[in-house]
Coordinates of C-alpha atoms in Angstrom, one line a residue:
Chain I
X1 CA -11.5 66.8 -25.3
X2 CA -10.9 65.0 -28.5
X3 CA -12.8 61.8 -29.4
X4 CA -11.9 59.4 -32.2
X5 CA -14.4 56.8 -33.4
X6 CA -13.0 53.7 -35.2
X7 CA -15.3 52.8 -38.1
X8 CA -15.5 49.4 -39.8
X9 CA -16.9 49.4 -43.4
X10 CA -19.2 46.4 -43.5
X11 CA -21.8 44.8 -45.8
X12 CA -25.4 45.9 -45.1
X13 CA -26.7 43.5 -42.5
X14 CA -29.5 42.2 -44.8
X15 CA -26.9 41.1 -47.4
X16 CA -27.2 37.6 -48.7
X17 CA -23.8 36.2 -48.0
X18 CA -21.9 34.5 -50.9
X19 CA -18.4 33.4 -51.3
X20 CA -16.1 33.0 -54.3
X21 CA -12.7 31.4 -55.3
X22 CA -13.8 28.0 -53.9
X23 CA -15.2 29.5 -50.7
X24 CA -12.0 31.3 -49.8
X25 CA -13.1 34.9 -50.2
X26 CA -16.3 36.9 -49.6
X27 CA -18.1 37.8 -52.8
X28 CA -18.7 41.5 -52.5
X29 CA -20.4 41.9 -55.9
X30 CA -23.6 44.0 -55.5
X31 CA -23.0 44.5 -51.8
X32 CA -24.2 47.8 -50.2
X33 CA -21.6 49.0 -47.6
X34 CA -22.6 50.6 -44.3
X35 CA -21.0 51.9 -41.1
X36 CA -20.8 48.9 -38.7
X37 CA -24.0 49.3 -36.6
X38 CA -22.1 49.5 -33.2
X39 CA -19.6 52.0 -34.6
X40 CA -22.6 54.1 -35.8
X41 CA -24.0 54.1 -32.3
X42 CA -20.6 55.1 -31.0
X43 CA -20.4 58.0 -33.5
X44 CA -24.0 59.0 -32.6
X45 CA -23.1 59.2 -28.9
X46 CA -19.9 61.1 -29.7
X47 CA -21.9 63.7 -31.6
X48 CA -24.4 64.0 -28.8
X49 CA -21.6 64.7 -26.3
X50 CA -20.0 67.3 -28.6
X51 CA -23.3 69.1 -29.1
X52 CA -23.7 69.7 -25.4
X53 CA -21.1 72.4 -25.1
X54 CA -20.7 72.0 -21.3
X55 CA -18.9 68.7 -22.2
X56 CA -16.1 70.7 -24.0
X57 CA -15.7 68.1 -26.7
X58 CA -13.7 70.0 -29.3
X59 CA -13.4 67.5 -32.0
X60 CA -14.7 64.2 -33.3
X61 CA -12.5 62.3 -35.7
X62 CA -13.4 59.1 -37.6
X63 CA -10.9 56.6 -38.8
X64 CA -11.1 53.4 -40.9
X65 CA -8.7 50.9 -42.4
X66 CA -9.5 50.1 -45.9
X67 CA -9.1 50.8 -49.6
X68 CA -10.5 53.8 -51.4
X69 CA -13.8 52.0 -51.8
X70 CA -14.4 52.5 -48.1
X71 CA -14.5 56.3 -48.5
X72 CA -18.2 56.7 -49.1
X73 CA -18.7 55.1 -45.6
X74 CA -16.3 57.7 -44.1
X75 CA -18.1 60.5 -45.9
X76 CA -21.3 59.2 -44.4
X77 CA -19.7 59.4 -40.9
X78 CA -18.7 63.0 -41.8
X79 CA -22.3 63.7 -42.9
X80 CA -23.5 62.5 -39.5
X81 CA -21.3 65.1 -38.0
X82 CA -17.7 64.0 -37.5
X83 CA -15.3 66.9 -38.0
X84 CA -12.6 65.1 -39.9
X85 CA -11.7 61.6 -41.2
X86 CA -8.6 59.5 -41.6
X87 CA -8.3 56.4 -43.9
X88 CA -5.4 54.1 -43.6
X89 CA -4.8 53.0 -47.2
X90 CA -4.8 49.3 -47.0
X91 CA -6.7 46.2 -47.8
X92 CA -8.0 45.0 -44.4
X93 CA -6.2 42.2 -42.7
X94 CA -6.9 40.3 -39.5
X95 CA -7.9 42.0 -36.3
X96 CA -4.3 42.3 -35.1
X97 CA -3.2 44.0 -38.4
X98 CA -6.2 46.4 -38.4
X99 CA -5.6 47.2 -34.7
X100 CA -2.0 48.0 -35.4
X101 CA -3.0 50.5 -38.1
X102 CA -5.4 52.2 -35.8
X103 CA -3.0 52.3 -32.9
X104 CA -0.4 54.0 -35.2
X105 CA -3.0 56.7 -36.2
X106 CA -4.0 57.2 -32.6
X107 CA -0.4 57.4 -31.3
X108 CA 0.3 60.2 -33.9
X109 CA -2.7 62.2 -32.7
X110 CA -3.9 63.6 -29.5
X111 CA -7.1 61.7 -28.6
X112 CA -8.6 61.4 -25.1
X113 CA -11.4 59.0 -25.9
X114 CA -11.1 56.2 -28.4
X115 CA -14.4 54.5 -29.2
X116 CA -14.9 51.2 -31.0
X117 CA -18.0 49.1 -31.6
X118 CA -18.0 45.8 -29.7
X119 CA -17.8 43.8 -32.8
X120 CA -18.2 44.1 -36.6
X121 CA -21.2 42.6 -38.2
X122 CA -19.1 40.8 -40.8
X123 CA -16.3 38.9 -39.0
X124 CA -17.7 39.2 -35.5
X125 CA -14.3 39.3 -34.0
X126 CA -14.9 41.5 -30.9
X127 CA -11.2 42.2 -31.0
X128 CA -10.0 45.4 -32.5
X129 CA -10.9 47.8 -29.6
X130 CA -9.2 45.7 -27.0
X131 CA -6.2 45.1 -29.2
X132 CA -5.7 48.8 -29.8
X133 CA -5.7 49.5 -26.1
X134 CA -3.1 46.9 -25.4
X135 CA -0.9 48.1 -28.2
X136 CA -1.1 51.6 -26.8
X137 CA -0.8 50.3 -23.2
X138 CA -3.8 52.4 -22.1
X139 CA -7.0 51.4 -20.1
X140 CA -10.0 49.9 -21.9
X141 CA -13.6 49.4 -20.8
X142 CA -15.8 47.0 -22.7
X143 CA -19.6 46.3 -23.0
X144 CA -20.3 50.1 -22.6
X145 CA -24.0 50.9 -22.7
X146 CA -23.7 54.5 -21.4
X147 CA -21.2 57.3 -21.6
X148 CA -21.4 60.8 -20.1
X149 CA -19.0 63.6 -19.1
X150 CA -19.3 65.2 -15.8
X151 CA -17.0 68.1 -15.0
X152 CA -14.4 66.8 -17.4
X153 CA -14.6 63.3 -16.1
X154 CA -15.9 60.5 -18.4
X155 CA -18.4 58.3 -16.6
X156 CA -19.0 55.0 -18.1
X157 CA -21.9 52.5 -17.7
X158 CA -20.9 49.0 -18.6
X159 CA -22.9 45.8 -18.5
X160 CA -21.7 43.0 -16.3
X161 CA -23.3 39.6 -16.0
X162 CA -26.5 40.1 -14.1
X163 CA -26.3 43.9 -13.8
X164 CA -24.4 47.0 -14.6
X165 CA -21.7 49.2 -13.2
X166 CA -20.7 52.8 -13.4
X167 CA -16.9 53.1 -13.7
X168 CA -14.3 55.6 -14.7
X169 CA -10.8 55.3 -16.1
X170 CA -8.2 58.0 -16.7
X171 CA -7.9 59.3 -20.3
X172 CA -6.7 58.4 -22.8
X173 CA -8.7 55.1 -22.9
X174 CA -10.5 52.8 -25.3
X175 CA -14.2 52.5 -24.9
X176 CA -15.8 49.4 -26.5
X177 CA -19.5 50.2 -26.9
X178 CA -22.6 48.2 -27.4
X179 CA -26.3 48.7 -27.7
X180 CA -27.7 51.3 -25.3
X181 CA -24.9 53.8 -25.8
X182 CA -27.2 55.7 -28.1
X183 CA -30.9 55.2 -28.6
X184 CA -31.0 55.2 -32.4
X185 CA -28.2 55.7 -34.9
X186 CA -28.3 59.2 -36.3
X187 CA -29.2 59.6 -40.0
X188 CA -27.4 62.2 -42.0
X189 CA -29.4 65.3 -43.0
X190 CA -29.1 66.9 -46.4
X191 CA -27.1 69.8 -44.9
X192 CA -24.7 67.3 -43.3
X193 CA -24.3 65.5 -46.6
X194 CA -23.4 68.8 -48.4
X195 CA -21.0 69.8 -45.6
X196 CA -19.3 66.4 -45.6
X197 CA -17.9 66.9 -49.1
X198 CA -15.8 69.8 -47.8
X199 CA -14.6 68.2 -44.6
X200 CA -11.0 67.0 -44.4
X201 CA -10.4 63.3 -45.3
X202 CA -6.8 62.4 -44.8
X203 CA -5.3 59.3 -46.3
X204 CA -2.3 57.8 -44.5
X205 CA -0.1 55.0 -45.6
X206 CA -0.2 51.5 -44.0
X207 CA 2.4 50.6 -41.3
X208 CA 4.0 47.2 -41.2
X209 CA 2.1 44.9 -38.9
X210 CA 1.9 41.2 -38.2
X211 CA -1.1 39.1 -39.1
X212 CA -1.7 36.4 -36.4
X213 CA -4.7 34.7 -38.1
X214 CA -6.1 34.2 -41.5
X215 CA -9.5 33.0 -42.9
X216 CA -8.7 29.7 -44.6
X217 CA -12.2 28.9 -45.9
X218 CA -15.8 29.7 -45.5
X219 CA -18.6 27.2 -45.0
X220 CA -22.3 27.8 -45.4
X221 CA -24.5 26.3 -42.6
X222 CA -26.5 23.2 -43.3
X223 CA -30.0 24.0 -44.4
X224 CA -32.3 23.3 -41.5
X225 CA -35.4 21.0 -41.5
X226 CA -38.6 22.8 -42.2
X227 CA -40.6 24.1 -39.2
X228 CA -43.2 21.6 -37.9
X229 CA -46.5 23.4 -37.6
X230 CA -49.0 22.6 -34.9
X231 CA -52.6 23.8 -34.8
X232 CA -53.3 26.6 -32.3
X233 CA -55.9 24.6 -30.5
X234 CA -53.6 21.6 -30.0
X235 CA -51.0 23.1 -27.6
X236 CA -50.9 19.7 -25.9
X237 CA -49.3 18.2 -29.0
X238 CA -46.6 20.9 -28.9
X239 CA -45.7 19.9 -25.3
X240 CA -45.7 16.3 -26.4
X241 CA -43.3 17.0 -29.3
X242 CA -41.0 19.1 -27.1
X243 CA -40.9 16.3 -24.5
X244 CA -40.7 13.2 -26.6
X245 CA -39.3 14.3 -30.0
X246 CA -37.0 17.2 -29.3
X247 CA -36.4 16.1 -25.7
X248 CA -35.9 19.6 -24.5
X249 CA -38.6 19.8 -21.8
Chain X
X1 CA 1.6 21.9 -25.4
X2 CA -0.6 22.5 -22.5
X3 CA -3.8 24.4 -22.4
X4 CA -4.9 27.1 -19.9
X5 CA -8.6 27.7 -19.4
X6 CA -9.9 30.8 -17.7
X7 CA -13.0 30.0 -15.6
X8 CA -15.6 32.3 -14.2
X9 CA -17.6 32.1 -11.0
X10 CA -20.7 33.8 -9.7
X11 CA -21.2 34.2 -5.9
X12 CA -18.4 31.6 -5.3
X13 CA -19.8 29.0 -7.6
X14 CA -18.6 28.2 -11.1
X15 CA -20.9 29.2 -13.9
X16 CA -22.1 26.4 -16.2
X17 CA -20.0 27.9 -18.9
X18 CA -16.9 27.2 -16.8
X19 CA -17.6 23.5 -17.1
X20 CA -18.2 23.9 -20.8
X21 CA -14.8 25.7 -21.1
X22 CA -12.9 23.1 -19.1
X23 CA -14.5 20.3 -21.2
X24 CA -13.6 22.1 -24.4
X25 CA -10.0 22.8 -23.2
X26 CA -9.7 19.1 -22.2
X27 CA -10.7 18.0 -25.7
X28 CA -8.3 20.5 -27.3
X29 CA -5.5 19.3 -25.1
X30 CA -6.3 15.7 -26.2
X31 CA -5.8 16.9 -29.8
X32 CA -2.6 18.9 -29.4
X33 CA -1.2 16.7 -26.6
X34 CA -0.7 18.1 -23.1
X35 CA -2.6 18.8 -20.0
X36 CA -5.2 21.3 -18.9
X37 CA -4.7 23.9 -16.1
X38 CA -7.7 25.9 -15.0
X39 CA -7.3 29.4 -13.7
X40 CA -9.8 30.8 -11.2
X41 CA -9.8 34.3 -9.9
X42 CA -11.9 35.3 -6.8
X43 CA -13.5 33.8 -3.8
X44 CA -14.1 30.2 -4.6
X45 CA -13.8 27.4 -1.9
X46 CA -11.4 24.5 -2.2
X47 CA -14.1 21.8 -2.8
X48 CA -15.7 23.9 -5.6
X49 CA -12.3 24.4 -7.2
X50 CA -11.4 20.8 -7.2
X51 CA -14.7 20.0 -9.0
X52 CA -13.0 21.2 -12.2
X53 CA -11.0 17.9 -12.2
X54 CA -14.1 16.0 -13.1
X55 CA -14.2 17.8 -16.5
X56 CA -10.6 17.2 -17.4
X57 CA -8.4 19.8 -15.6
X58 CA -5.4 18.3 -14.0
X59 CA -4.5 21.3 -12.0
X60 CA -6.3 24.5 -10.8
X61 CA -4.5 27.8 -10.1
X62 CA -6.4 29.8 -7.6
X63 CA -5.8 33.6 -7.4
X64 CA -7.2 34.9 -4.1
X65 CA -7.9 38.5 -3.4
X66 CA -9.4 39.4 -6.8
X67 CA -9.7 43.1 -7.5
X68 CA -13.1 44.7 -7.1
X69 CA -14.7 44.6 -10.5
X70 CA -13.1 43.9 -13.8
X71 CA -10.0 45.9 -14.6
X72 CA -9.0 44.8 -18.1
X73 CA -5.3 45.5 -17.6
X74 CA -5.0 43.8 -14.3
X75 CA -6.9 40.7 -15.5
X76 CA -4.8 40.6 -18.6
X77 CA -1.6 40.6 -16.5
X78 CA -2.9 37.9 -14.2
X79 CA -3.9 35.6 -17.0
X80 CA -0.6 36.3 -18.9
X81 CA 1.3 35.4 -15.7
X82 CA -0.6 32.1 -15.5
X83 CA 0.2 31.4 -19.2
X84 CA 3.9 32.0 -18.5
X85 CA 3.9 29.8 -15.3
X86 CA 2.2 26.9 -17.1
X87 CA 4.0 27.3 -20.4
X88 CA 0.6 26.9 -22.1
X89 CA 0.3 27.5 -25.8
X90 CA -3.5 27.7 -26.0
X91 CA -5.7 29.9 -23.8
X92 CA -9.4 29.1 -23.7
X93 CA -11.9 31.7 -22.5
X94 CA -15.6 32.4 -22.9
X95 CA -17.0 34.7 -25.6
X96 CA -18.9 36.8 -23.2
X97 CA -18.5 40.3 -21.7
X98 CA -15.4 39.3 -19.8
X99 CA -13.8 37.3 -22.7
X100 CA -14.6 40.1 -25.2
X101 CA -12.9 42.6 -22.9
X102 CA -9.7 40.7 -22.1
X103 CA -9.1 38.1 -24.9
X104 CA -8.0 40.8 -27.5
X105 CA -5.6 42.3 -25.0
X106 CA -4.1 38.9 -24.3
X107 CA -3.8 38.2 -28.0
X108 CA -1.6 41.2 -28.3
X109 CA 0.3 40.6 -25.0
X110 CA 1.0 37.0 -25.8
X111 CA 1.4 37.4 -29.6
X112 CA -1.2 34.7 -29.9
X113 CA -3.7 34.7 -32.7
X114 CA -7.3 35.2 -31.5
X115 CA -10.2 33.1 -32.8
X116 CA -13.3 34.8 -31.2
X117 CA -16.5 32.8 -30.8
X118 CA -15.3 29.4 -31.9
X119 CA -18.1 26.8 -32.1
X120 CA -16.4 23.5 -32.4
X121 CA -13.2 21.6 -31.7
X122 CA -10.2 22.5 -33.9
X123 CA -10.3 21.0 -37.4
X124 CA -6.6 20.4 -37.2
X125 CA -4.0 20.8 -34.4
X126 CA -1.0 21.8 -36.5
X127 CA -1.6 24.3 -37.8
X128 CA -4.4 25.1 -35.5
X129 CA -7.6 25.7 -37.5
X130 CA -10.9 26.4 -35.8
X131 CA -14.4 27.0 -36.9
X132 CA -16.3 30.2 -36.0
X133 CA -19.4 32.0 -37.1
X134 CA -19.1 35.0 -39.3
X135 CA -21.7 37.4 -40.8
X136 CA -23.7 37.1 -37.6
X137 CA -24.3 33.4 -38.1
X138 CA -25.0 33.5 -41.9
X139 CA -21.8 31.5 -42.5
X140 CA -18.9 29.8 -40.8
X141 CA -15.2 30.5 -41.3
X142 CA -12.2 28.3 -40.7
X143 CA -9.7 30.5 -38.9
X144 CA -6.1 29.4 -39.2
X145 CA -3.8 30.6 -36.4
X146 CA -0.5 31.7 -37.8
X147 CA 1.3 32.3 -34.5
X148 CA 2.8 29.8 -32.1
X149 CA 0.2 30.5 -29.4
X150 CA -3.5 30.9 -29.7
X151 CA -6.4 32.5 -27.8
X152 CA -9.7 30.7 -28.4
X153 CA -12.9 32.2 -27.0
X154 CA -15.7 29.6 -27.0
X155 CA -19.2 30.7 -28.1
X156 CA -21.7 29.8 -25.4
X157 CA -23.6 26.6 -25.4
X158 CA -21.6 25.3 -28.4
X159 CA -19.8 22.5 -26.6
X160 CA -21.3 19.7 -24.5
X161 CA -20.1 19.4 -21.0
X162 CA -18.2 16.1 -20.7
X163 CA -17.3 14.5 -17.3
X164 CA -14.1 12.6 -17.4
X165 CA -14.1 11.7 -13.8
X166 CA -10.6 12.8 -13.1
X167 CA -9.3 14.9 -10.2
X168 CA -7.4 18.1 -10.0
X169 CA -4.8 19.5 -7.7
X170 CA -5.5 22.9 -6.4
X171 CA -2.7 25.4 -6.0
X172 CA -2.7 28.9 -4.7
X173 CA -1.2 31.2 -7.3
X174 CA 0.3 34.6 -6.8
X175 CA 0.6 36.3 -10.2
X176 CA 2.8 39.1 -8.9
X177 CA 0.4 41.7 -10.3
X178 CA -0.2 45.0 -8.6
X179 CA -3.9 44.8 -8.1
X180 CA -3.9 48.2 -6.3
X181 CA -2.6 49.7 -9.5
X182 CA -6.0 49.0 -11.3
X183 CA -7.0 52.1 -13.3
X184 CA -10.7 51.3 -13.3
X185 CA -12.6 53.0 -10.5
X186 CA -16.0 51.3 -9.8
X187 CA -18.4 54.0 -8.7
X188 CA -21.6 52.1 -8.5
X189 CA -22.9 48.6 -9.0
X190 CA -26.5 47.5 -9.7
X191 CA -27.1 43.8 -9.6
X192 CA -30.2 41.9 -10.3
X193 CA -30.3 39.6 -7.3
X194 CA -31.5 36.1 -7.7
X195 CA -32.3 36.4 -11.3
X196 CA -31.2 33.7 -13.8
X197 CA -28.6 35.1 -16.2
X198 CA -29.9 35.3 -19.7
X199 CA -26.6 34.0 -21.1
X200 CA -26.5 31.1 -18.6
X201 CA -30.1 30.0 -19.2
X202 CA -31.0 26.6 -20.7
X203 CA -34.5 27.8 -21.6
X204 CA -35.4 31.3 -22.7
X205 CA -38.9 32.8 -23.1
X206 CA -38.9 35.8 -25.4
X207 CA -41.6 38.2 -26.4
X208 CA -42.0 40.6 -29.3
X209 CA -44.3 43.3 -30.5
X210 CA -47.0 40.7 -30.8
X211 CA -47.3 40.8 -27.0
X212 CA -48.9 44.2 -27.7
X213 CA -48.1 45.9 -24.3
X214 CA -45.7 45.7 -21.4
X215 CA -48.8 44.8 -19.3
X216 CA -49.0 41.4 -21.0
X217 CA -45.7 40.0 -19.8
X218 CA -47.3 38.2 -16.8
X219 CA -47.7 34.8 -18.7
X220 CA -44.1 35.1 -20.1
X221 CA -42.8 35.5 -16.6
X222 CA -45.0 32.7 -15.3
X223 CA -43.8 30.3 -18.0
X224 CA -40.2 31.3 -17.2
X225 CA -40.8 30.4 -13.6
X226 CA -42.4 27.1 -14.5
X227 CA -39.4 26.1 -16.7
X228 CA -36.7 27.9 -14.7
X229 CA -36.1 30.0 -17.7
X230 CA -34.8 33.5 -18.4
X231 CA -36.9 36.1 -20.1
X232 CA -35.9 38.0 -23.2
X233 CA -37.3 40.3 -25.8
X234 CA -36.9 41.6 -29.4
X235 CA -35.5 44.9 -30.2
X236 CA -38.7 46.9 -30.7
X237 CA -39.8 45.8 -27.3
X238 CA -36.7 47.1 -25.6
X239 CA -36.7 50.3 -27.8
X240 CA -40.3 50.9 -26.6
X241 CA -39.1 50.5 -23.1
X242 CA -41.5 47.6 -22.4
X243 CA -38.6 45.6 -21.2
X244 CA -35.0 46.5 -20.1
X245 CA -32.4 46.6 -22.8
X246 CA -30.5 43.8 -21.1
X247 CA -33.2 41.5 -22.3
X248 CA -32.9 42.5 -25.9
X249 CA -31.6 39.5 -27.9
X250 CA -30.5 40.0 -31.5
X251 CA -27.6 41.1 -33.6
X252 CA -27.0 44.3 -31.6
X253 CA -28.3 42.9 -28.3
X254 CA -27.4 39.7 -26.6
X255 CA -26.5 36.7 -28.6
X256 CA -27.7 33.5 -26.9
X257 CA -27.8 29.8 -27.6
X258 CA -30.1 28.1 -25.1
X259 CA -31.4 24.5 -25.5
X260 CA -34.9 25.8 -26.0
X261 CA -36.0 29.3 -27.2
X262 CA -39.6 30.4 -27.2
X263 CA -40.5 33.3 -29.5
X264 CA -43.9 34.8 -28.7
X265 CA -45.1 37.5 -31.1
X266 CA -41.7 37.9 -32.7
X267 CA -41.7 38.2 -36.5
X268 CA -38.1 37.2 -36.7
X269 CA -36.3 40.0 -38.5
X270 CA -32.8 38.9 -39.7
X271 CA -31.2 40.9 -37.0
X272 CA -33.2 39.1 -34.3
X273 CA -32.4 35.7 -35.8
X274 CA -28.7 36.5 -35.7
X275 CA -29.0 36.6 -31.9
X276 CA -30.9 33.4 -31.4
X277 CA -30.4 31.1 -34.4
X278 CA -27.8 29.0 -32.5
X279 CA -30.5 27.8 -30.1
X280 CA -30.9 24.0 -30.2
X281 CA -34.7 24.2 -30.5
X282 CA -36.8 27.2 -31.4
X283 CA -40.5 27.4 -30.9
X284 CA -42.4 30.2 -32.5
X285 CA -45.9 31.5 -32.0
X286 CA -47.0 34.3 -34.3
X287 CA -50.3 35.4 -35.9
X288 CA -48.6 35.8 -39.3
X289 CA -48.1 32.5 -41.0
X290 CA -45.5 34.1 -43.4
X291 CA -43.4 35.6 -40.5
X292 CA -39.7 34.8 -41.1
X293 CA -39.4 33.4 -37.6
X294 CA -41.1 30.2 -38.9
X295 CA -38.1 29.6 -41.3
X296 CA -35.8 29.6 -38.3
X297 CA -38.1 27.7 -35.9
X298 CA -38.3 24.0 -35.3
X299 CA -41.9 24.0 -34.1
X300 CA -44.5 26.7 -34.9
X301 CA -48.0 27.7 -34.0
X302 CA -49.9 30.2 -36.1
X303 CA -51.9 32.0 -33.5
X304 CA -52.2 34.7 -30.9
X305 CA -49.3 34.5 -28.4
X306 CA -51.6 35.9 -25.7
X307 CA -54.0 33.0 -26.1
X308 CA -51.4 30.3 -26.6
X309 CA -49.3 31.2 -23.6
X310 CA -51.9 30.4 -20.8
X311 CA -52.7 27.1 -22.5
X312 CA -49.1 26.2 -22.8
X313 CA -48.5 26.9 -19.1
X314 CA -51.4 24.6 -18.2
X315 CA -50.3 21.8 -20.6
X316 CA -46.7 22.0 -19.4
X317 CA -47.8 21.9 -15.7
X318 CA -50.1 18.9 -16.5
X319 CA -47.3 17.1 -18.4
X320 CA -44.9 17.7 -15.5
X321 CA -47.4 16.5 -13.0
X322 CA -47.6 13.0 -14.6

């Protein structure tokens, strides 16, 4: 079984967000880049599955769409344990454009399980995984919080409103994963970092694809009013404010 | 330029978000010109279906005999068939588990630009430009749709339900989709019966590490009962196994936007705030006066959550009794 994990290269989640060019582009000066947190959980789970040899996972590939500056993030994924990496050499576009690049890579390989994080922490599109599956006309399962292999069959736990389900779909399929898929993201060990330098990282050219949306402008949220503090021995006043000022009780 | 809105139901009743979605779709239709058709899949009775008219739908398409469980391809085909039947140019769905699973597929199928998690009415109708949150709520972006059609998923609790007092005709709709061909096999379902859905709740009571132990959740659950609220928790709490991970709210957990959010013993890490900052009113109780939660909160008490909780329950009961 061959697993491919789609990786988005995103600003560290503690980044102070700034924009430039009259609020039309994200100002990435001084930004630390990381593997999108959900993608990192997907990769962690893929490595866990591969390490249990009874699962017969032969290979874990990681892929990203981005310029050369995204390569340290791919190397980090290799250091965590992926066997090889692919970078589609492109500035990123909208979700449709990125999904088309990934679909093209996946079509040219032989992958049984395609994993994507449920959203990226920068543009929060929740779109790429589902789009890839539709472009490839293969099944997809979203909101996955558990993934295991039993006798060659992939069993998926997904969250539904008010509960969870165990489901299966025939491979190849796209699995869109969220929290719960792995307990903690794996941190690369020194040995992994050394080995990652020698692992194959293939750069493939961009394919033509349509953009269906564009970000026209960014807006910072209005600063909020300061918090109204109430003494700990005056809980009655809090109830009064919630009832009569905020009118939420 | 009509609008199709995909509604969701729970045990045969429409979820609150369905009324939000229809209200939103109706306002969008008002901007771009055209009418609103609502699509319902599953076992919903006629009188429940026609309720959607009061929120601005002029017709309701009802698909009977829904497949067991969600098969993304089957649902995509059903909704695409409804888009074709109505000739709608805009599809409105919820930004929830179902919307996240299907909207991207529909975007590709319909060649319709997807704006995921929109928070307001379009800024302009032609071209269609809509506002959505980016960077987990640290900023907003204006998304311009470049294609003829659009798929908009509405962030929860971001649009007021508006009754227009109209009425809707209900029509049974056969999408001509092979439901038996669904590739998703449902092997097991575990449902929490009778529990208020966290994503649907108007009031949410949440606890963090400051609650000190899973044994101390009694008052949180009691307050939740008094206020008909859902319970939630911060990431360390679900990581410790004090509470189930379904309750984890935050960037990598559930993102919620209730009317009222209580944070007891939650310091308010940026990742937690990303999941709750859209709440209309945030009340924080924490022993540390410098905790970042107070920067996000509207009302705060510096104090021990375990001491404040019982008093709060008493005071709320007293205020309600008046």
